Amino acid sequence: QVQLVESGGGLVPPGGSLTVSCAASGFTFNNFYMGWVRQAPGKGLEWVSVIKFGRFGGGTTYYRDSVKGRFTISRDNAKNTVHLQMNSLKPEDTGLYYCVRGVGIDYWGKGTLVTVAS
């Protein structure tokens, strides 16, 4: 069955860096967009970033405006993993980060918590 397992969350001070990762299994990874969605405490879900599958999109990436220039999404199709490198983190980046499959999101991971605080 499809599984998405996130890792790498934690506590980081403002201005710091963190990379969260997602290990995918149970499907042909390279056939799907992969992305990250987050939920800040007491707020709704929001897209963070998406990366196209390799065959047609060549790894084309998309970011929400608030993270452009600070976050980088990447994928390793040989290892079925997707990563989100986050630099210059701000307190407003705090939240539960979910790995998701597809732009229509048919599968979610359980999330990994990122807390940006001094």
Protein backbone atom coordinates (compact mmCIF):
# COMPACT_ATOMS: atom_id res chain seq x y z
CA GLN A 1 0.00 0.00 0.00
CA VAL A 2 1.01 3.61 -0.45
CA GLN A 3 3.06 4.98 2.43
CA LEU A 4 4.60 8.40 2.96
CA VAL A 5 6.81 8.72 6.02
CA GLU A 6 8.21 12.09 7.02
CA SER A 7 11.27 12.71 9.12
CA GLY A 8 13.60 15.51 10.11
CA GLY A 9 11.37 17.89 12.02
CA GLY A 10 12.51 19.59 15.18
CA LEU A 11 13.17 22.82 17.04
CA VAL A 12 15.30 25.43 15.29
CA PRO A 13 15.99 29.09 16.14
CA PRO A 14 14.85 31.89 13.84
CA GLY A 15 17.27 32.23 10.96
CA GLY A 16 18.26 28.60 11.21
CA SER A 17 18.00 25.75 8.73
CA LEU A 18 16.33 22.38 8.70
CA THR A 19 15.66 19.69 6.12
CA VAL A 20 12.58 17.49 6.27
CA SER A 21 12.41 14.33 4.23
CA CYS A 22 9.77 11.92 3.01
CA ALA A 23 10.26 8.26 2.18
CA ALA A 24 7.66 6.97 -0.25
CA SER A 25 6.70 3.39 -0.98
CA GLY A 26 3.96 1.32 -2.53
CA PHE A 27 3.70 3.12 -5.86
CA THR A 28 5.74 4.15 -8.91
CA PHE A 29 7.30 7.24 -7.41
CA ASN A 30 8.51 8.81 -10.63
CA ASN A 31 4.97 8.92 -12.04
CA PHE A 32 3.69 11.43 -9.50
CA TYR A 33 4.01 15.01 -8.42
CA MET A 34 5.15 15.17 -4.82
CA GLY A 35 4.73 18.04 -2.43
CA TRP A 36 4.69 19.50 1.04
CA VAL A 37 1.70 20.97 2.82
CA ARG A 38 1.87 22.54 6.26
CA GLN A 39 -0.49 23.48 9.02
CA ALA A 40 0.42 26.14 11.53
CA PRO A 41 -1.06 25.92 15.03
CA GLY A 42 -4.70 26.99 14.92
CA LYS A 43 -4.63 27.64 11.18
CA GLY A 44 -5.62 25.89 8.01
CA LEU A 45 -3.63 23.80 5.60
CA GLU A 46 -1.46 25.54 3.02
CA TRP A 47 0.68 24.38 0.16
CA VAL A 48 4.39 24.94 0.64
CA SER A 49 5.99 23.42 -2.44
CA VAL A 50 5.48 20.93 -5.27
CA ILE A 51 7.91 19.13 -7.55
CA LYS A 52 6.92 17.57 -10.84
CA PHE A 53 7.74 13.98 -11.71
CA GLY A 54 10.91 13.52 -13.66
CA ARG A 55 9.78 12.07 -16.95
CA PHE A 56 7.93 15.15 -18.21
CA GLY A 57 8.55 17.96 -15.79
CA GLY A 58 12.24 17.50 -15.31
CA GLY A 59 11.82 18.21 -11.63
CA THR A 60 10.11 21.56 -12.16
CA THR A 61 9.35 23.14 -8.80
CA TYR A 62 6.75 25.49 -7.39
CA TYR A 63 6.75 27.41 -4.10
CA ARG A 64 4.34 29.57 -2.18
CA ASP A 65 5.48 33.20 -2.23
CA SER A 66 6.35 33.34 1.46
CA VAL A 67 9.02 30.64 1.14
CA LYS A 68 10.51 31.49 -2.27
CA GLY A 69 14.24 31.97 -2.02
CA ARG A 70 14.38 30.24 1.37
CA PHE A 71 13.07 26.72 0.74
CA THR A 72 14.23 24.17 -1.82
CA ILE A 73 12.33 21.02 -2.73
CA SER A 74 14.11 18.10 -4.34
CA ARG A 75 13.45 14.48 -5.13
CA ASP A 76 15.57 11.37 -5.55
CA ASN A 77 13.71 9.04 -7.87
CA ALA A 78 16.23 6.23 -7.28
CA LYS A 79 15.56 6.31 -3.53
CA ASN A 80 11.88 7.30 -3.66
CA THR A 81 12.47 10.27 -1.43
CA VAL A 82 11.53 13.92 -1.48
CA HIS A 83 13.21 16.58 0.62
CA LEU A 84 12.44 20.12 1.68
CA GLN A 85 15.47 22.16 2.63
CA MET A 86 14.43 25.17 4.68
CA ASN A 87 16.77 28.09 5.27
CA SER A 88 16.33 31.43 7.03
CA LEU A 89 13.47 29.97 8.99
CA LYS A 90 10.94 32.30 10.58
CA PRO A 91 8.55 31.74 13.50
CA GLU A 92 5.68 31.78 11.00
CA ASP A 93 7.16 28.68 9.37
CA THR A 94 6.25 26.73 12.48
CA GLY A 95 3.81 23.92 11.81
CA LEU A 96 3.17 20.32 10.99
CA TYR A 97 4.68 19.52 7.61
CA TYR A 98 2.98 16.84 5.58
CA CYS A 99 4.39 14.99 2.60
CA VAL A 100 1.68 14.54 -0.02
CA ARG A 101 1.27 12.72 -3.30
CA GLY A 102 -0.13 14.53 -6.30
CA VAL A 103 -1.51 18.01 -6.77
CA GLY A 104 -4.94 16.59 -6.07
CA ILE A 105 -3.48 14.97 -2.93
CA ASP A 106 -4.66 11.42 -2.73
CA TYR A 107 -2.23 10.35 -0.01
CA TRP A 108 -0.75 12.09 3.02
CA GLY A 109 1.95 11.23 5.49
CA LYS A 110 1.41 11.66 9.22
CA GLY A 111 3.49 14.82 9.33
CA THR A 112 6.63 16.04 11.02
CA LEU A 113 6.62 19.00 13.39
CA VAL A 114 8.83 22.00 12.69
CA THR A 115 9.09 24.58 15.45
CA VAL A 116 10.93 27.84 14.86
CA ALA A 117 11.56 29.56 18.17
CA SER A 118 14.40 31.03 20.18
